[in-house]
DNA sequence: TATGAATGAGCGTTCATTCAT
DNA sequence: AATGAATGAACGCTCATTCAT
């Protein structure tokens, strides 16, 4: 008897939902396989290990994201090489929103993956990200830099991560944040609004004039 | 025979370092007690449970932070009630820097605690934070809002969390980020510089004019 | 590679022996799994928890006991509805003896289970016993009452428990008692003799005329 | 500052209550010292070990019991050397009742001590009982035997333990049994009634004519 | 392709006990 | 006489993984 969707996919979907809610370490393979209604051994069979499953989840999210950004950027660059930050960020948000339409939790788990990748002991996952996706996003980043305030290379590095932090933190925890905001989680319109709210803030952050003088030591 | 520093403190210091590096779930009590060079049972003796240790770590960081911000704000408000965002953020950064001088890892673990508190299943820790520290930080937040761009209450809520995300993400992972920046970790001057870099970015983010029109639906 | 008997059974057999010797709390899962020559985690895999194992042991003993008593009683009631206490008790003893033939320790552990069920904090186990086996033994108990001395309902309740106590205590500790009697434990004939010795004693206890007058207060 | 009752006694009283409710293994020294409101180390200080505390509890119960039985028996034997079982058992019950008046739980814990002493691994406690109290109760037992049905020595041994079992089981669990009887625990009159109910039953059990023929083997 | 059974390692916690004062 | 601190050993249980079918 055939299942409507195959085992590997069922596992990935269940894993995304649980990773988003609980984090990776906190999610057990028993939880994943119970949620997916598959055998406990199926994860190791299909993905070799729990880490293998994490990588699979990563790919399933990053590939279409990179694809969409690359295509959108290429299209836009065809008409003009001058793109404003607002437009670039809207491109990104659109792509994130499409990822989120795969299923409810994918955006949250995606951001948690980025969080994880920056942890000290996750050099392997970090290398996976860098080697696989850094080249594909390079031209997008160069466009960002072009419309940001003029600044040294390392200043831009930090600004980028400030902004990445804002996005990752917010989207990792938007379920909690919506509750704190005293509004109940209704539909994906919520997430669209949050993404939209970010654009002017991120733009301003990247365009702010850098300070040159330290605040006095203590 | 007396130890130079008492057992409970040794445990907290070891826990901070390991929590900062690995996260909470990933850090085991055997790692902590081995690092602190104390008996495994000592954690339960002094803190009742692993979660009790997490709470103790939280308090040890939050209390002086709140104290310093409260004092600094009161001092400054004595001379004038108009304070610019840059100055307010400098207050915050100074306080964070002082926390960090307790020991090398405290700032990182502090930020990870905030991360943790926003996770879905950590309602208990979140309530602990909110009930204990939200009131003490309220007047500081009102000052921030006073010099931010005019905006609705919920817009300010989200901006605040974008900024919180930037800070938390960066400081949780600054060890990794320093490595990525191809500079080795040298001394606390690094962290001071990062904190300083944030001020104009966060200021610009809070002062950016809010967009009123959605980007068109997809 | 197949074992001669399957893991779950090996665990139950080992548990019975150790429970009989040492009691439940005093028996550790490491003792059980070492005795059964299986992995420590196997108990949790097959029975979910230590308590789950206790329940499994209970069922394995109570089910055939109830079955045998029910069948024997039905057979006997077919020929006549008047059954003497001696015969009823012989039925019980026979059933207990059959349980004991499953393996050497089962009778002892069985009685210890009853002991445990009457402890204050074991309401759960007690309820399990009552709900599952009380109905199946009801008609047997009614037959006992029919040939006992005439007495009020609550007097019968207490007599029954005096008798239950005699049986439980003796059979829980018969290994010790045999040693105290200065005879070494040889074979199952011993236990058969003990069971037989009980019949006239229990009969007399149930048929004794109840006293109506208190002994004078002190 | 002096306490009204000294530490050692406070510990014993707390231990009796908890042992009666939960059993020995199930009762921890933390529970005992918390209940007694004394330091955790006090048990080891006053009684050397947990087993030492068990022995102390035993002595505190057995000494007055033996004293009372010895005195009562000597008094009665002064007037006549022929004593009926009912009267002998009433002596015992009276003594037990006095023990119970020390405090509410003492009778229950006393019976549990006897239970424990008959367990396989408790040879030490058993030897303590036998060497210390068997001689003092010998003449009482000879009187019992004198009015029991004529029987061989080993038959009497077993009968005695059947009866001991009835008493121990009932009194160990009388709190539970009172609940099962659907009557709430009110006062010590309950226990007096139970003890009274036992007399004719135990008498009949000891006086029953022994069967000489086995029930046919199966 | 898939799974029930099993496993070694390790988890947080609790135990009775001892030590230093 | 008494106690706060500390400890080694062991507890029941769960982990990701592997194996045999």
JSON list of N, CA, C and O in Angstrom, two decimals, chain D residues 113-156:
[
{"chain": "D", "resi": 113, "resn": "UNK", "atom": "N", "xyz": [8.15, -4.13, 60.67]},
{"chain": "D", "resi": 113, "resn": "UNK", "atom": "CA", "xyz": [9.47, -4.60, 61.11]},
{"chain": "D", "resi": 113, "resn": "UNK", "atom": "C", "xyz": [9.53, -6.12, 61.10]},
{"chain": "D", "resi": 113, "resn": "UNK", "atom": "O", "xyz": [10.53, -6.71, 60.69]},
{"chain": "D", "resi": 114, "resn": "UNK", "atom": "N", "xyz": [8.46, -6.73, 61.57]},
{"chain": "D", "resi": 114, "resn": "UNK", "atom": "CA", "xyz": [8.43, -8.19, 61.55]},
{"chain": "D", "resi": 114, "resn": "UNK", "atom": "C", "xyz": [8.47, -8.71, 60.12]},
{"chain": "D", "resi": 114, "resn": "UNK", "atom": "O", "xyz": [9.21, -9.64, 59.79]},
{"chain": "D", "resi": 115, "resn": "UNK", "atom": "N", "xyz": [7.66, -8.09, 59.27]},
{"chain": "D", "resi": 115, "resn": "UNK", "atom": "CA", "xyz": [7.69, -8.43, 57.84]},
{"chain": "D", "resi": 115, "resn": "UNK", "atom": "C", "xyz": [9.13, -8.39, 57.32]},
{"chain": "D", "resi": 115, "resn": "UNK", "atom": "O", "xyz": [9.62, -9.32, 56.69]},
{"chain": "D", "resi": 116, "resn": "UNK", "atom": "N", "xyz": [9.77, -7.27, 57.59]},
{"chain": "D", "resi": 116, "resn": "UNK", "atom": "CA", "xyz": [11.12, -7.06, 57.11]},
{"chain": "D", "resi": 116, "resn": "UNK", "atom": "C", "xyz": [12.06, -8.15, 57.62]},
{"chain": "D", "resi": 116, "resn": "UNK", "atom": "O", "xyz": [12.91, -8.67, 56.87]},
{"chain": "D", "resi": 117, "resn": "UNK", "atom": "N", "xyz": [11.89, -8.48, 58.88]},
{"chain": "D", "resi": 117, "resn": "UNK", "atom": "CA", "xyz": [12.80, -9.44, 59.51]},
{"chain": "D", "resi": 117, "resn": "UNK", "atom": "C", "xyz": [12.75, -10.80, 58.84]},
{"chain": "D", "resi": 117, "resn": "UNK", "atom": "O", "xyz": [13.73, -11.56, 58.87]},
{"chain": "D", "resi": 118, "resn": "UNK", "atom": "N", "xyz": [11.62, -11.11, 58.22]},
{"chain": "D", "resi": 118, "resn": "UNK", "atom": "CA", "xyz": [11.50, -12.42, 57.58]},
{"chain": "D", "resi": 118, "resn": "UNK", "atom": "C", "xyz": [11.98, -12.41, 56.13]},
{"chain": "D", "resi": 118, "resn": "UNK", "atom": "O", "xyz": [11.94, -13.44, 55.47]},
{"chain": "D", "resi": 119, "resn": "UNK", "atom": "N", "xyz": [12.42, -11.27, 55.66]},
{"chain": "D", "resi": 119, "resn": "UNK", "atom": "CA", "xyz": [12.89, -11.24, 54.27]},
{"chain": "D", "resi": 119, "resn": "UNK", "atom": "C", "xyz": [14.27, -11.89, 54.16]},
{"chain": "D", "resi": 119, "resn": "UNK", "atom": "O", "xyz": [15.08, -11.85, 55.07]},
{"chain": "D", "resi": 120, "resn": "UNK", "atom": "N", "xyz": [14.51, -12.43, 52.97]},
{"chain": "D", "resi": 120, "resn": "UNK", "atom": "CA", "xyz": [15.69, -13.25, 52.76]},
{"chain": "D", "resi": 120, "resn": "UNK", "atom": "C", "xyz": [16.99, -12.55, 53.13]},
{"chain": "D", "resi": 120, "resn": "UNK", "atom": "O", "xyz": [17.86, -13.13, 53.79]},
{"chain": "D", "resi": 121, "resn": "UNK", "atom": "N", "xyz": [17.10, -11.31, 52.71]},
{"chain": "D", "resi": 121, "resn": "UNK", "atom": "CA", "xyz": [18.38, -10.62, 52.87]},
{"chain": "D", "resi": 121, "resn": "UNK", "atom": "C", "xyz": [18.55, -9.96, 54.24]},
{"chain": "D", "resi": 121, "resn": "UNK", "atom": "O", "xyz": [19.52, -9.27, 54.47]},
{"chain": "D", "resi": 122, "resn": "UNK", "atom": "N", "xyz": [17.59, -10.13, 55.12]},
{"chain": "D", "resi": 122, "resn": "UNK", "atom": "CA", "xyz": [17.64, -9.42, 56.39]},
{"chain": "D", "resi": 122, "resn": "UNK", "atom": "C", "xyz": [18.04, -10.34, 57.53]},
{"chain": "D", "resi": 122, "resn": "UNK", "atom": "O", "xyz": [17.50, -10.27, 58.64]},
{"chain": "D", "resi": 123, "resn": "UNK", "atom": "N", "xyz": [19.01, -11.20, 57.25]},
{"chain": "D", "resi": 123, "resn": "UNK", "atom": "CA", "xyz": [19.45, -12.16, 58.25]},
{"chain": "D", "resi": 123, "resn": "UNK", "atom": "C", "xyz": [19.91, -11.46, 59.53]},
{"chain": "D", "resi": 123, "resn": "UNK", "atom": "O", "xyz": [19.64, -11.93, 60.64]},
{"chain": "D", "resi": 124, "resn": "UNK", "atom": "N", "xyz": [20.54, -10.33, 59.34]},
{"chain": "D", "resi": 124, "resn": "UNK", "atom": "CA", "xyz": [21.06, -9.59, 60.49]},
{"chain": "D", "resi": 124, "resn": "UNK", "atom": "C", "xyz": [19.94, -9.16, 61.43]},
{"chain": "D", "resi": 124, "resn": "UNK", "atom": "O", "xyz": [19.99, -9.39, 62.65]},
{"chain": "D", "resi": 125, "resn": "UNK", "atom": "N", "xyz": [18.92, -8.53, 60.84]},
{"chain": "D", "resi": 125, "resn": "UNK", "atom": "CA", "xyz": [17.78, -8.08, 61.65]},
{"chain": "D", "resi": 125, "resn": "UNK", "atom": "C", "xyz": [17.07, -9.27, 62.29]},
{"chain": "D", "resi": 125, "resn": "UNK", "atom": "O", "xyz": [16.65, -9.24, 63.45]},
{"chain": "D", "resi": 126, "resn": "UNK", "atom": "N", "xyz": [16.95, -10.35, 61.52]},
{"chain": "D", "resi": 126, "resn": "UNK", "atom": "CA", "xyz": [16.29, -11.56, 62.01]},
{"chain": "D", "resi": 126, "resn": "UNK", "atom": "C", "xyz": [17.05, -12.11, 63.22]},
{"chain": "D", "resi": 126, "resn": "UNK", "atom": "O", "xyz": [16.43, -12.45, 64.24]},
{"chain": "D", "resi": 127, "resn": "UNK", "atom": "N", "xyz": [18.36, -12.18, 63.09]},
{"chain": "D", "resi": 127, "resn": "UNK", "atom": "CA", "xyz": [19.17, -12.66, 64.22]},
{"chain": "D", "resi": 127, "resn": "UNK", "atom": "C", "xyz": [18.99, -11.77, 65.44]},
{"chain": "D", "resi": 127, "resn": "UNK", "atom": "O", "xyz": [18.92, -12.25, 66.56]},
{"chain": "D", "resi": 128, "resn": "UNK", "atom": "N", "xyz": [18.93, -10.48, 65.20]},
{"chain": "D", "resi": 128, "resn": "UNK", "atom": "CA", "xyz": [18.71, -9.52, 66.28]},
{"chain": "D", "resi": 128, "resn": "UNK", "atom": "C", "xyz": [17.40, -9.85, 67.02]},
{"chain": "D", "resi": 128, "resn": "UNK", "atom": "O", "xyz": [17.36, -9.93, 68.24]},
{"chain": "D", "resi": 129, "resn": "UNK", "atom": "N", "xyz": [16.36, -10.08, 66.25]},
{"chain": "D", "resi": 129, "resn": "UNK", "atom": "CA", "xyz": [15.07, -10.44, 66.84]},
{"chain": "D", "resi": 129, "resn": "UNK", "atom": "C", "xyz": [15.17, -11.73, 67.63]},
{"chain": "D", "resi": 129, "resn": "UNK", "atom": "O", "xyz": [14.76, -11.82, 68.79]},
{"chain": "D", "resi": 130, "resn": "UNK", "atom": "N", "xyz": [15.69, -12.75, 66.96]},
{"chain": "D", "resi": 130, "resn": "UNK", "atom": "CA", "xyz": [15.70, -14.08, 67.57]},
{"chain": "D", "resi": 130, "resn": "UNK", "atom": "C", "xyz": [16.52, -14.10, 68.85]},
{"chain": "D", "resi": 130, "resn": "UNK", "atom": "O", "xyz": [16.06, -14.55, 69.91]},
{"chain": "D", "resi": 131, "resn": "UNK", "atom": "N", "xyz": [17.74, -13.57, 68.76]},
{"chain": "D", "resi": 131, "resn": "UNK", "atom": "CA", "xyz": [18.62, -13.66, 69.93]},
{"chain": "D", "resi": 131, "resn": "UNK", "atom": "C", "xyz": [18.09, -12.83, 71.10]},
{"chain": "D", "resi": 131, "resn": "UNK", "atom": "O", "xyz": [18.27, -13.16, 72.26]},
{"chain": "D", "resi": 132, "resn": "UNK", "atom": "N", "xyz": [17.44, -11.74, 70.77]},
{"chain": "D", "resi": 132, "resn": "UNK", "atom": "CA", "xyz": [17.06, -10.81, 71.82]},
{"chain": "D", "resi": 132, "resn": "UNK", "atom": "C", "xyz": [15.68, -11.10, 72.40]},
{"chain": "D", "resi": 132, "resn": "UNK", "atom": "O", "xyz": [15.48, -10.95, 73.60]},
{"chain": "D", "resi": 133, "resn": "UNK", "atom": "N", "xyz": [14.74, -11.50, 71.56]},
{"chain": "D", "resi": 133, "resn": "UNK", "atom": "CA", "xyz": [13.37, -11.56, 72.04]},
{"chain": "D", "resi": 133, "resn": "UNK", "atom": "C", "xyz": [12.78, -12.98, 72.07]},
{"chain": "D", "resi": 133, "resn": "UNK", "atom": "O", "xyz": [11.82, -13.22, 72.79]},
{"chain": "D", "resi": 134, "resn": "UNK", "atom": "N", "xyz": [13.36, -13.88, 71.28]},
{"chain": "D", "resi": 134, "resn": "UNK", "atom": "CA", "xyz": [12.83, -15.25, 71.31]},
{"chain": "D", "resi": 134, "resn": "UNK", "atom": "C", "xyz": [12.85, -15.84, 72.72]},
{"chain": "D", "resi": 134, "resn": "UNK", "atom": "O", "xyz": [11.84, -16.42, 73.17]},
{"chain": "D", "resi": 135, "resn": "UNK", "atom": "N", "xyz": [13.94, -15.70, 73.47]},
{"chain": "D", "resi": 135, "resn": "UNK", "atom": "CA", "xyz": [13.95, -16.27, 74.82]},
{"chain": "D", "resi": 135, "resn": "UNK", "atom": "C", "xyz": [12.87, -15.67, 75.73]},
{"chain": "D", "resi": 135, "resn": "UNK", "atom": "O", "xyz": [12.27, -16.38, 76.53]},
{"chain": "D", "resi": 136, "resn": "UNK", "atom": "N", "xyz": [12.64, -14.39, 75.58]},
{"chain": "D", "resi": 136, "resn": "UNK", "atom": "CA", "xyz": [11.69, -13.72, 76.47]},
{"chain": "D", "resi": 136, "resn": "UNK", "atom": "C", "xyz": [10.25, -14.12, 76.17]},
{"chain": "D", "resi": 136, "resn": "UNK", "atom": "O", "xyz": [9.36, -13.94, 77.00]},
{"chain": "D", "resi": 137, "resn": "UNK", "atom": "N", "xyz": [10.01, -14.57, 74.94]},
{"chain": "D", "resi": 137, "resn": "UNK", "atom": "CA", "xyz": [8.64, -14.94, 74.57]},
{"chain": "D", "resi": 137, "resn": "UNK", "atom": "C", "xyz": [8.40, -16.45, 74.62]},
{"chain": "D", "resi": 137, "resn": "UNK", "atom": "O", "xyz": [7.30, -16.93, 74.36]},
{"chain": "D", "resi": 138, "resn": "UNK", "atom": "N", "xyz": [9.46, -17.17, 75.00]},
{"chain": "D", "resi": 138, "resn": "UNK", "atom": "CA", "xyz": [9.37, -18.63, 74.94]},
{"chain": "D", "resi": 138, "resn": "UNK", "atom": "C", "xyz": [8.26, -19.20, 75.82]},
{"chain": "D", "resi": 138, "resn": "UNK", "atom": "O", "xyz": [7.48, -20.04, 75.37]},
{"chain": "D", "resi": 139, "resn": "UNK", "atom": "N", "xyz": [8.19, -18.72, 77.05]},
{"chain": "D", "resi": 139, "resn": "UNK", "atom": "CA", "xyz": [7.18, -19.29, 77.96]},
{"chain": "D", "resi": 139, "resn": "UNK", "atom": "C", "xyz": [5.77, -18.96, 77.48]},
{"chain": "D", "resi": 139, "resn": "UNK", "atom": "O", "xyz": [4.84, -19.76, 77.63]},
{"chain": "D", "resi": 140, "resn": "UNK", "atom": "N", "xyz": [5.62, -17.76, 76.87]},
{"chain": "D", "resi": 140, "resn": "UNK", "atom": "CA", "xyz": [4.31, -17.41, 76.31]},
{"chain": "D", "resi": 140, "resn": "UNK", "atom": "C", "xyz": [3.92, -18.39, 75.21]},
{"chain": "D", "resi": 140, "resn": "UNK", "atom": "O", "xyz": [2.80, -18.88, 75.16]},
{"chain": "D", "resi": 141, "resn": "UNK", "atom": "N", "xyz": [4.88, -18.69, 74.35]},
{"chain": "D", "resi": 141, "resn": "UNK", "atom": "CA", "xyz": [4.61, -19.61, 73.25]},
{"chain": "D", "resi": 141, "resn": "UNK", "atom": "C", "xyz": [4.28, -21.01, 73.77]},
{"chain": "D", "resi": 141, "resn": "UNK", "atom": "O", "xyz": [3.41, -21.70, 73.21]},
{"chain": "D", "resi": 142, "resn": "UNK", "atom": "N", "xyz": [4.97, -21.41, 74.85]},
{"chain": "D", "resi": 142, "resn": "UNK", "atom": "CA", "xyz": [4.66, -22.73, 75.41]},
{"chain": "D", "resi": 142, "resn": "UNK", "atom": "C", "xyz": [3.23, -22.80, 75.95]},
{"chain": "D", "resi": 142, "resn": "UNK", "atom": "O", "xyz": [2.56, -23.81, 75.82]},
{"chain": "D", "resi": 143, "resn": "UNK", "atom": "N", "xyz": [2.80, -21.70, 76.51]},
{"chain": "D", "resi": 143, "resn": "UNK", "atom": "CA", "xyz": [1.40, -21.65, 76.97]},
{"chain": "D", "resi": 143, "resn": "UNK", "atom": "C", "xyz": [0.42, -21.76, 75.80]},
{"chain": "D", "resi": 143, "resn": "UNK", "atom": "O", "xyz": [-0.60, -22.44, 75.87]},
{"chain": "D", "resi": 144, "resn": "UNK", "atom": "N", "xyz": [0.75, -21.04, 74.71]},
{"chain": "D", "resi": 144, "resn": "UNK", "atom": "CA", "xyz": [-0.10, -21.15, 73.51]},
{"chain": "D", "resi": 144, "resn": "UNK", "atom": "C", "xyz": [-0.21, -22.60, 73.06]},
{"chain": "D", "resi": 144, "resn": "UNK", "atom": "O", "xyz": [-1.29, -23.13, 72.81]},
{"chain": "D", "resi": 145, "resn": "UNK", "atom": "N", "xyz": [0.96, -23.23, 72.97]},
{"chain": "D", "resi": 145, "resn": "UNK", "atom": "CA", "xyz": [0.99, -24.61, 72.49]},
{"chain": "D", "resi": 145, "resn": "UNK", "atom": "C", "xyz": [0.19, -25.54, 73.39]},
{"chain": "D", "resi": 145, "resn": "UNK", "atom": "O", "xyz": [-0.44, -26.48, 72.92]},
{"chain": "D", "resi": 146, "resn": "UNK", "atom": "N", "xyz": [0.21, -25.24, 74.70]},
{"chain": "D", "resi": 146, "resn": "UNK", "atom": "CA", "xyz": [-0.48, -26.11, 75.67]},
{"chain": "D", "resi": 146, "resn": "UNK", "atom": "C", "xyz": [-1.97, -26.17, 75.43]},
{"chain": "D", "resi": 146, "resn": "UNK", "atom": "O", "xyz": [-2.61, -27.21, 75.64]},
{"chain": "D", "resi": 147, "resn": "UNK", "atom": "N", "xyz": [-2.56, -25.05, 74.97]},
{"chain": "D", "resi": 147, "resn": "UNK", "atom": "CA", "xyz": [-4.00, -25.05, 74.75]},
{"chain": "D", "resi": 147, "resn": "UNK", "atom": "C", "xyz": [-4.37, -25.21, 73.27]},
{"chain": "D", "resi": 147, "resn": "UNK", "atom": "O", "xyz": [-5.55, -25.18, 72.91]},
{"chain": "D", "resi": 148, "resn": "UNK", "atom": "N", "xyz": [-3.37, -25.35, 72.42]},
{"chain": "D", "resi": 148, "resn": "UNK", "atom": "CA", "xyz": [-3.67, -25.60, 71.00]},
{"chain": "D", "resi": 148, "resn": "UNK", "atom": "C", "xyz": [-4.03, -27.08, 70.84]},
{"chain": "D", "resi": 148, "resn": "UNK", "atom": "O", "xyz": [-3.87, -27.88, 71.76]},
{"chain": "D", "resi": 149, "resn": "UNK", "atom": "N", "xyz": [-4.53, -27.40, 69.66]},
{"chain": "D", "resi": 149, "resn": "UNK", "atom": "CA", "xyz": [-4.79, -28.82, 69.38]},
{"chain": "D", "resi": 149, "resn": "UNK", "atom": "C", "xyz": [-3.47, -29.58, 69.47]},
{"chain": "D", "resi": 149, "resn": "UNK", "atom": "O", "xyz": [-2.41, -29.02, 69.21]},
{"chain": "D", "resi": 150, "resn": "UNK", "atom": "N", "xyz": [-3.52, -30.84, 69.85]},
{"chain": "D", "resi": 150, "resn": "UNK", "atom": "CA", "xyz": [-2.27, -31.61, 69.91]},
{"chain": "D", "resi": 150, "resn": "UNK", "atom": "C", "xyz": [-1.71, -31.74, 68.50]},
{"chain": "D", "resi": 150, "resn": "UNK", "atom": "O", "xyz": [-2.44, -32.05, 67.57]},
{"chain": "D", "resi": 151, "resn": "UNK", "atom": "N", "xyz": [-0.46, -31.48, 68.38]},
{"chain": "D", "resi": 151, "resn": "UNK", "atom": "CA", "xyz": [0.14, -31.59, 67.04]},
{"chain": "D", "resi": 151, "resn": "UNK", "atom": "C", "xyz": [1.66, -31.69, 67.18]},
{"chain": "D", "resi": 151, "resn": "UNK", "atom": "O", "xyz": [2.23, -31.36, 68.21]},
{"chain": "D", "resi": 152, "resn": "UNK", "atom": "N", "xyz": [2.29, -32.11, 66.09]},
{"chain": "D", "resi": 152, "resn": "UNK", "atom": "CA", "xyz": [3.74, -32.22, 66.10]},
{"chain": "D", "resi": 152, "resn": "UNK", "atom": "C", "xyz": [4.38, -30.84, 66.19]},
{"chain": "D", "resi": 152, "resn": "UNK", "atom": "O", "xyz": [3.77, -29.83, 65.86]},
{"chain": "D", "resi": 153, "resn": "UNK", "atom": "N", "xyz": [5.65, -30.83, 66.56]},
{"chain": "D", "resi": 153, "resn": "UNK", "atom": "CA", "xyz": [6.37, -29.58, 66.74]},
{"chain": "D", "resi": 153, "resn": "UNK", "atom": "C", "xyz": [6.37, -28.72, 65.48]},
{"chain": "D", "resi": 153, "resn": "UNK", "atom": "O", "xyz": [6.09, -27.52, 65.52]},
{"chain": "D", "resi": 154, "resn": "UNK", "atom": "N", "xyz": [6.65, -29.33, 64.34]},
{"chain": "D", "resi": 154, "resn": "UNK", "atom": "CA", "xyz": [6.74, -28.53, 63.13]},
{"chain": "D", "resi": 154, "resn": "UNK", "atom": "C", "xyz": [5.36, -28.04, 62.67]},
{"chain": "D", "resi": 154, "resn": "UNK", "atom": "O", "xyz": [5.24, -26.97, 62.09]},
{"chain": "D", "resi": 155, "resn": "UNK", "atom": "N", "xyz": [4.33, -28.82, 62.92]},
{"chain": "D", "resi": 155, "resn": "UNK", "atom": "CA", "xyz": [2.99, -28.33, 62.62]},
{"chain": "D", "resi": 155, "resn": "UNK", "atom": "C", "xyz": [2.70, -27.06, 63.43]},
{"chain": "D", "resi": 155, "resn": "UNK", "atom": "O", "xyz": [2.16, -26.08, 62.91]},
{"chain": "D", "resi": 156, "resn": "UNK", "atom": "N", "xyz": [3.12, -27.07, 64.68]},
{"chain": "D", "resi": 156, "resn": "UNK", "atom": "CA", "xyz": [2.89, -25.89, 65.52]},
{"chain": "D", "resi": 156, "resn": "UNK", "atom": "C", "xyz": [3.69, -24.68, 65.00]},
{"chain": "D", "resi": 156, "resn": "UNK", "atom": "O", "xyz": [3.19, -23.56, 64.99]}
]
